[in-house]
Short mmCIF file of C-alpha atoms in Angstrom, two decimals:
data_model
loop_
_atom_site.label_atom_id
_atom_site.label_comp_id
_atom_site.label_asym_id
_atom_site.label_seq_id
_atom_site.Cartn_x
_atom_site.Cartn_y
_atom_site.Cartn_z
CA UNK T 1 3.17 -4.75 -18.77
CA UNK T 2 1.86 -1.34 -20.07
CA UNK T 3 -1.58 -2.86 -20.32
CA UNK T 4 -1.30 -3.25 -16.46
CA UNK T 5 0.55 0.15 -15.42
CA UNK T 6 -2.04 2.22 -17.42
CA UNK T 7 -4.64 0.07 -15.59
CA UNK T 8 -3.22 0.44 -12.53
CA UNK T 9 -2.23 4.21 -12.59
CA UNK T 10 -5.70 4.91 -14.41
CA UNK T 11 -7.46 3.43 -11.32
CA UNK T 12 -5.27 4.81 -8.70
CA UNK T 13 -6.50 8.21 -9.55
CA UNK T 14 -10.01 8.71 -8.26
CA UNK T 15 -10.99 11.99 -10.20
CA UNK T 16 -9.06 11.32 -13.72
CA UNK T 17 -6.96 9.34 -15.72
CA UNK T 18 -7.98 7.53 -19.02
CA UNK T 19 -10.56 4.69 -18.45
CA UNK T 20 -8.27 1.73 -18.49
CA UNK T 21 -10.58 -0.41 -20.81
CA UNK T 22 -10.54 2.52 -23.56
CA UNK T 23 -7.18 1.94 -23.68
CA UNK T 24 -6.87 -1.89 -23.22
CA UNK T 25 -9.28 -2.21 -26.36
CA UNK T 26 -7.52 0.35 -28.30
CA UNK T 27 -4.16 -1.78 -28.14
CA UNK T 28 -6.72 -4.91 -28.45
CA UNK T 29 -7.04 -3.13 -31.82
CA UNK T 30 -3.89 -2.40 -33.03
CA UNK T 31 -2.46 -5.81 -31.91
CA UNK T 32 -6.03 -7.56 -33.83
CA UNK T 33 -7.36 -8.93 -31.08
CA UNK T 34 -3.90 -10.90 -30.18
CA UNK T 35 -3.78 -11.92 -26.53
CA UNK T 36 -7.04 -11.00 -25.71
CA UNK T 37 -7.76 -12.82 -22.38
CA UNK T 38 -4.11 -12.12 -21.27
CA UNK T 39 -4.44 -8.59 -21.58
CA UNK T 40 -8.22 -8.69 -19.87
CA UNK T 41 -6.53 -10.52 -16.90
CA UNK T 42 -4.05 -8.18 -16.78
CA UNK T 43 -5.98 -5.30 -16.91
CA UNK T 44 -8.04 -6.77 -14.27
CA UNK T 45 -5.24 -7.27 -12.26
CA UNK T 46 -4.17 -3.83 -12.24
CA UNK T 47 -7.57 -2.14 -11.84
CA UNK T 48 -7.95 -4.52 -8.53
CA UNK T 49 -4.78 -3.83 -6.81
CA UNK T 50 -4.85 -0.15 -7.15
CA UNK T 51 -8.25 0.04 -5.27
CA UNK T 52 -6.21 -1.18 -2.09
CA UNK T 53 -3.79 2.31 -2.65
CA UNK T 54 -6.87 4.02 -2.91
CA UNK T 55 -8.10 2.66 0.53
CA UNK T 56 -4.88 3.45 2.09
CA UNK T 57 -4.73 6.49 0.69
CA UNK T 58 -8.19 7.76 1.95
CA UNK T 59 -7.15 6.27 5.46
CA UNK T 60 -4.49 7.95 5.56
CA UNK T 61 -6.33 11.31 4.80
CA UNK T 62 -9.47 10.73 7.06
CA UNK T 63 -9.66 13.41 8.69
CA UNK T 64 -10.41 16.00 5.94
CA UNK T 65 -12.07 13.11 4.27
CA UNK T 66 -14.71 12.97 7.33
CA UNK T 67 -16.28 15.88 6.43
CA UNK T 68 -17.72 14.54 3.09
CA UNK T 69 -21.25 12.99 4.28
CA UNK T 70 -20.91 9.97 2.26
CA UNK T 71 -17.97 8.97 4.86
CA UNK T 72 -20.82 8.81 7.78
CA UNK T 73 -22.74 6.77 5.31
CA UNK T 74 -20.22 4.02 4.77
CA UNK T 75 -19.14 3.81 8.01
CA UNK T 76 -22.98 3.17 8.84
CA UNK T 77 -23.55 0.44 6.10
CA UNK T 78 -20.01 -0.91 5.66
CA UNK T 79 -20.33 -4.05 8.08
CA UNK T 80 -23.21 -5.14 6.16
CA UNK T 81 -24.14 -6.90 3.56
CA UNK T 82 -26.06 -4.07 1.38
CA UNK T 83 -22.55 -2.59 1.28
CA UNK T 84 -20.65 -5.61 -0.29
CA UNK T 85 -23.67 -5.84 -2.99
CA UNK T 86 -23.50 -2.16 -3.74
CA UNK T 87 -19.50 -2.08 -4.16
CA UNK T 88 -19.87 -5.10 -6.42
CA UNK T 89 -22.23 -3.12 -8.36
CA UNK T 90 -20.23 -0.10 -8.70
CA UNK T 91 -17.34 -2.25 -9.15
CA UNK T 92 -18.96 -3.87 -12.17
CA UNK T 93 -20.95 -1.50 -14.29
CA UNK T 94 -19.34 -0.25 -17.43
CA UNK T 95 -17.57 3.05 -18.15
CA UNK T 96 -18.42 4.73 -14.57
CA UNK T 97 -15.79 4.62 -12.00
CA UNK T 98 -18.02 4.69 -9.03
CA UNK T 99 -16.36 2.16 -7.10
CA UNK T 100 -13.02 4.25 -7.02
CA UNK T 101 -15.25 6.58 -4.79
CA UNK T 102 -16.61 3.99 -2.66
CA UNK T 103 -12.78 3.03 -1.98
CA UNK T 104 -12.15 6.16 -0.92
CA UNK T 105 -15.27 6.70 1.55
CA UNK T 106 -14.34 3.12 3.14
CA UNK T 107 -11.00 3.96 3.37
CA UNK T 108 -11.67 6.42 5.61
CA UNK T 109 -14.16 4.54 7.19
CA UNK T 110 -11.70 2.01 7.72
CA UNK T 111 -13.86 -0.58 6.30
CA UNK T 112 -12.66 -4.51 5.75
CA UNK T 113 -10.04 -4.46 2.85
CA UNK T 114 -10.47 -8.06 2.68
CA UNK T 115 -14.03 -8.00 1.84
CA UNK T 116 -13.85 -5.45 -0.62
CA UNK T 117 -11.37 -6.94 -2.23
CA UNK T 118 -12.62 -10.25 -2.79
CA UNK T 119 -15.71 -8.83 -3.90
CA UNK T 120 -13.81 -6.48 -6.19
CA UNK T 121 -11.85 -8.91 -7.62
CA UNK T 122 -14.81 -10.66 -8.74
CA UNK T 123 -16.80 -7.58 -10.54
CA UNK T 124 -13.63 -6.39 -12.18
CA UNK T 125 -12.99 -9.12 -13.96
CA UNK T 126 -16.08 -9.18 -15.01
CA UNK T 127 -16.57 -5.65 -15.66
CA UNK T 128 -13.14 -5.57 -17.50
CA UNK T 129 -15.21 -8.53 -19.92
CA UNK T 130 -18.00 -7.04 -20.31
CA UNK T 131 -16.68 -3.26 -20.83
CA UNK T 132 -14.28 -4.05 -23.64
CA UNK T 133 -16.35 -6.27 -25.57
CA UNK T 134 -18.54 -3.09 -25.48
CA UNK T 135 -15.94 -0.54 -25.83
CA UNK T 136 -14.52 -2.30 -29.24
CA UNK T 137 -17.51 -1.91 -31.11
CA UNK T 138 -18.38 1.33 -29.53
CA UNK T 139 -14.70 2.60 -31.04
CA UNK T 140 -15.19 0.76 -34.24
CA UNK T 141 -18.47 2.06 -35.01
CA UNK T 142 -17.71 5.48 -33.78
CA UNK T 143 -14.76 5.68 -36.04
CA UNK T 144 -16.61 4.13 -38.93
CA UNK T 145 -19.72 6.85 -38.89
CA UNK T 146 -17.21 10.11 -37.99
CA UNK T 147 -14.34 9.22 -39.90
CA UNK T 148 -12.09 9.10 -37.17
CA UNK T 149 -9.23 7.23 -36.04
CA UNK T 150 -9.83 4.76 -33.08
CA UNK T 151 -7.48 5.72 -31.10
CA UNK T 152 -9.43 9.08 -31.19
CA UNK T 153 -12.31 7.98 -30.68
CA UNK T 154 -10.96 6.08 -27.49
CA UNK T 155 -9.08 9.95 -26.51
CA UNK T 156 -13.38 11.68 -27.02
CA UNK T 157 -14.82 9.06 -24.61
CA UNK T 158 -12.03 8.76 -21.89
CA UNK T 159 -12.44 12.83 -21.52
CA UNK T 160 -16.64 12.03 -21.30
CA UNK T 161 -16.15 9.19 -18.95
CA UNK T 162 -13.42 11.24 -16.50
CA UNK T 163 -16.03 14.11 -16.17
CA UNK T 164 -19.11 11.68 -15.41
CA UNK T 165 -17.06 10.43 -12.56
CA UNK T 166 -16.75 13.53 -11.07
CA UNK T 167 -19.87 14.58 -11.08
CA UNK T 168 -20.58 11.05 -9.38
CA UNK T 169 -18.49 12.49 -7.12
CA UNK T 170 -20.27 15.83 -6.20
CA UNK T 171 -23.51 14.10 -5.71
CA UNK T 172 -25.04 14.05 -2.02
CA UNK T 173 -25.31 9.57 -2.26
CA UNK T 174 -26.50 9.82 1.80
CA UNK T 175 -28.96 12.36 0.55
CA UNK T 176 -30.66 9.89 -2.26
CA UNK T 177 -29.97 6.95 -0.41
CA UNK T 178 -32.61 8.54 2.32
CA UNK T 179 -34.78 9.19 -0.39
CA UNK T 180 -34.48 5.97 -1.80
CA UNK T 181 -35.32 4.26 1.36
CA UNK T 182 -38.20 6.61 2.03
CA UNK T 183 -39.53 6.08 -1.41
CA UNK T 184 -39.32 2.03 -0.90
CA UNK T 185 -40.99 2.20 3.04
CA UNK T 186 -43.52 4.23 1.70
#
């Protein structure tokens, strides 16, 4: 169960907490690799169902929310298909939390919950795979070359990984999607 609480509580929090996976593969490493796939799911689990607190949550704050640009971008894109592919990106690439931001711009855009979900459900799994496979040898190797202890290690990276996502977060995404676009119709 604390596998899923720090996985939920990390995810609930859109600008911090320690990146769930860090810590599932840290306790993947004291326990040697014991219950492995029962800890992924349940990691999973947790990172899934606190992305539907995060939706709420940004609902229920819309209004100052609305002033962010990237809300008038999701509500724009967020009946379409292009949105479900990008949130299963975000959802599935390693280390970055983007997806917790795209939760919160949707929420406010009152996007489907359904959707998202299902689609989420799908790329965190796999993203909670693919993450700590990469995350354990990461820590391992990190703690073999510096001499450090893993959990350590884990501590270093979940302070990186917290600040990348908030500079995610400062970034003008309606602004480079335009340029994007204009780049590709060129």
């Amino acid at each position: 169960m604390l596998v899923f609480w720090i996985s939920f509580i990390s995810n609930v929090i859109p600008f911090g907490g320690p990146p769930y996976t860090i810590v599932t593969a840290t306790i993947l490493i004291q326990l040697n690799y014991i219950y492995f796939w029962e800890l992924i799911i349940i990691a999973s689990l947790g990172a899934i169902l606190s992305k539907i607190i995060i939706y709420y949550s940004a609902n229920i704050f819309r209004k100052p929310l609305s002033k962010n640009k990237n809300i008038n971008l999701i509500s724009k894109i967020s009946n379409k298909y292009l949105f479900y592919i990008i949130l299963f990106i975000l959802a599935i690439i390693p280390v970055l939390p983007f997806d917790d931001y795209l939760y919160l711009a949707a929420g406010a855009a009152r996007a489907s919950l359904y959707k998202m979900i299902l689609v989420t459900a799908i790329a965190k799994f796999s993203k909670t795979i693919i993450e700590i496979l990469i995350e354990l040898k990461v820590i391992s190797l990190a703690s073999y070359i510096f001499s450090i202890s893993k959990p350590d290690v884990a501590i270093l990276l979940t302070a990186l990984f917290i600040i990348v996502g908030i500079i995610g977060f400062k970034i003008d995404w309606e602004k480079e999607y335009n340029k994007i676009k204009d780049a590709i119709i060129k």
